Amino acid sequence: MKKLLIPFCLLALLLCGMSGAAMAAYPDKPLSMVVTYPPGGATDFQARIVTTMSSDEKFFGQPIVVINKPGAGGRVGWNWFAEKAANDGYWLSTYNAPHFIAQSLVFKDSKFTVDSFEPIATWGADPAVLIVPKDSPFKTLKDLIDFAKANPGKVTVNGAGLYVGHHIAMLQLAKAAGIKLTYVPEQGGTPAMQSVMGGKVMAGFNNLADAYRNRETVNILAIADLQRHPFIEDVPTFMEQGVEVDNSSVNYRGIFLPKGTDAAVIAKCEKAFLDMFNDKKVKELMVQSGSPMHVLDRKQTAELFTKVKKNLEELLKDIKE
Amino acid sequence: MINARKRLLETTVMFAIPVVALWMLDDISVDDAKFFPKYICYGMLILASINALQLWLYLNRIRPISWPTFLRWSLPFKGGPVPFPVRRVGMALGLMTVYVFAMETVGFYLSGFLFFLLSLLVLDPAKPTPAGAGRKAVNALIFMAVVYVLFSVMLGVVIPSGIAL
Amino acid sequence: MDFITYFFACFTPLKIALMIGGAVGGILLGAAPGLSPTMAVALLVPFTFHMDPAEGLILLGAVYTAAVAGGSITAILINIPGAPANIATMFDGHPMARKGKAEKALYLSFLSSGVGGLFGVAVLILFTPPIARMAMEFGPAELFWLAIFGVTVIAGLSSGTVVKGLYAGSFGLLLSCIGENPVYGVERFVFSDMLTGGISIIPALIGLFAIPQIFTLVETIGQALEKQSFKAQKGVLREALGEIIRHPRQWIMGSVVGSFIGAIPGAGGQVAGLIAYDQSKKMSRTPELYGTGTPEGVISVESSNNATVGPALIPLLTMGIPGSPTAAVLLGGLLIHGLFPGPELFTKHADVAYTFIASMVVAQFAMAIFGIMISRYSHIVMNIPNIFMVAAVTILCVYGSYSVQNSMDDVIIMFCLGLCMYLSSRNSFSPAPVVLGLILGPLAEDNFSRGKIIAQTGDGLASYFLTGGVNMVVIALCAISIGWSIYSEWKMSRNNEARRAQATAATAASLSEA
């Protein structure tokens, strides 16, 4: 036995060395990134913008190919990614918080939880804003709250779907102001915007990016974040107006990897993505398309997930009743 | 002539589908979500009953089977109608099933090539010859090559790679 | 009037090359069974990143309109629709091909597509403000009634086997309920993990139409049709032009229907062809010829398909709300180039916007011309032995189903649905009502649910769904459509009775003479 020990140790060292060398060669073929929404949507084109530069040697030296796997608000793609994606470092996925966390809590047969993934970085934060049609009788947030107090349940507020940021924002607003609102889930951000524009609902929560682009036809009453946003300087936050709505409903977008991916790979990805997100050209393209950026690294992203999960568990308890 | 066995099968299936659907709906808690499918199932049951009634009424009269328009040939085939080629259809079915389920593991191009080649060999009514088989293989290769150039090279689309190409 | 100034800006060599390339590429991509216009445009968006915004849009616009027209090639030649829009083209187009008139059918299709497309772009240029306003009027209640109108078409499609047609339509509606309901968040009928995302339209379309057709080809391998060879013919183009001139009602009605449905976001522009077919049959003097290969059938459907393209861009360019799934992909393309839809588009980026619209006009001509040129070789396809068709079409269909959502599950769903359809087709069930049900189901149900939620905060269901100008118009259309279907069924059965009575009288007479 002893005679074999030394060669065995040498072999083991050699193998470690080789894998170290292999890691240095990562990536040696294109990477695949799963986007869990249809092509043309906000997450899709933002993902394409932030990864356009990845072939540059400074970042990955290999292109990142976007693979759309839409369905069930993102759940189809995340189910697949948690179960079937290889954790060799060549498969990445975009994430949308609070969407995936809310879904993992609400849908018991989801194949993923917050812990099924290794967060890498975040590129964007799209806060929810409260919008009303241009000719609405509600000129400020207070008007809406007063009307809702006088007519409980009569105010219709829409959003891009169930258990997405907009829904969370509505729940927080209702709880904080002590009013009863009726939520109308739509088929996505653009149909929701359309309904508000056409006056089919009295108000709605939508993405800052879309509301900003349509500011001619809708009025923005408040922003659900901790501070005002440079795109819309004169819109106050909920908190400024005395309503306790924080930034739990902000739609964060970023990248994660399957659980069990090698630590060296994770580190390399984190560095490359942070560099890409902070690149001048990427920032320019994002601003050009009206998409707000907010870069977080791995540790911050993981903390974000924990915080959002805690908030959601509390808020969603209220829905169940 | 009405094929009684086939009609019975048809009636059973027409009733079975809404019944099974209604049973699957039972687990759902939110009543509103059950509304739409429930009434569709009721509608299907009514239609299935009407269909069964029509069959019963005409059971004793000679009534030709009407083929749906989209499968109707405007002109007859040479030599008149032929009996249904069960063996050939069965083999095609088998080949397709294997292809669909093996595609992910074997890879799109390789499985496509094999499927093309095998179906040309198996489904051809003429006797197989080595020269003929060789020619078929070439055809299969050409087709897959064209698809490859068009999709992977020019458009850069993603396909399941599996073991081989 | 700015439009005229920019019209000539689109005639630079590069832009013309892109228009022509886009038109040809679009026709070929659309012609592959399984590749829909949405996929074709989505595949090309990454190419446009490195192009100038105007050039990128020109390419995408040309591909969009050409792919919609190209889908008719497979529909006519091999009886498999390239997209839901081409289902109705099959009804009359393929019988024409079987009779040896494939070339004429294709010419008719491309000419009507060109006419319809031009009509649609004209609507885009001339009527944008009123149509944009009208599109905004369509909320949950109005869309619900529009869906019901579509459902009444299902009944009309299946004259002769109304019960089975309605059953197939209901089955389609039931299939559309599979998966997660977007309004209530519950999962229904998901008895296998593959179904979590529901049944996607393109794989279902491929499965329901292509698989039975493939098996029919398998059954007839080695058998030769009586009219054996399909040869190229002369003078067919003139014939086709003549048909179009002789049937103005069909393409006018088709274009109007297409424009209307295309402009309304979320109204399922994919069914414009079927609705136009149904209405055209009702309006025609010879409804019994529909289904056997009458030019009217092809003209009305193809003009309406291409007429949806222009108006689908109206809500997209004015408000950033796509009127069709393909327009949604175009929206992404616009945003990536930093072009925000809205009034800004027509002021700050007027050159891009107007050049794009101008190029759409030219693209119609490019598409029609190249379509006609390609159709001259259609007889080659008709002469390919069945055995090759079976293998090639299966591979393309599998690929097409996979590529929509990069999902192997879709391929399996496609295959299972296809097998079920093949078995039922032997019992006179046809796939068109199923697809219609699948497309219209979510439209009807989700809008009804949303409308219900909103109505409950207001004056109640009845007043929400039964009042309002647009509502009344659409409800009236539904009533007329149902009424006309019943009337024509009754008329047809009366004609059949009369004919049967005559036949028995004739046989009796001849027997008594003998």
mmCIF file of C-alpha atoms in Angstrom, chain C residues 52 97 135 269 310 438:
data_model
loop_
_atom_site.group_PDB
_atom_site.id
_atom_site.type_symbol
_atom_site.label_atom_id
_atom_site.label_comp_id
_atom_site.label_asym_id
_atom_site.label_seq_id
_atom_site.Cartn_x
_atom_site.Cartn_y
_atom_site.Cartn_z
ATOM 1 C CA ASP C 52 -27.371 51.212 -39.338
ATOM 2 C CA ALA C 97 -52.159 22.031 -57.094
ATOM 3 C CA ALA C 135 -56.846 50.166 -31.381
ATOM 4 C CA GLY C 269 -53.777 38.447 -36.469
ATOM 5 C CA GLY C 310 -48.720 47.111 -42.299
ATOM 6 C CA LEU C 438 -56.108 26.826 -29.550
#
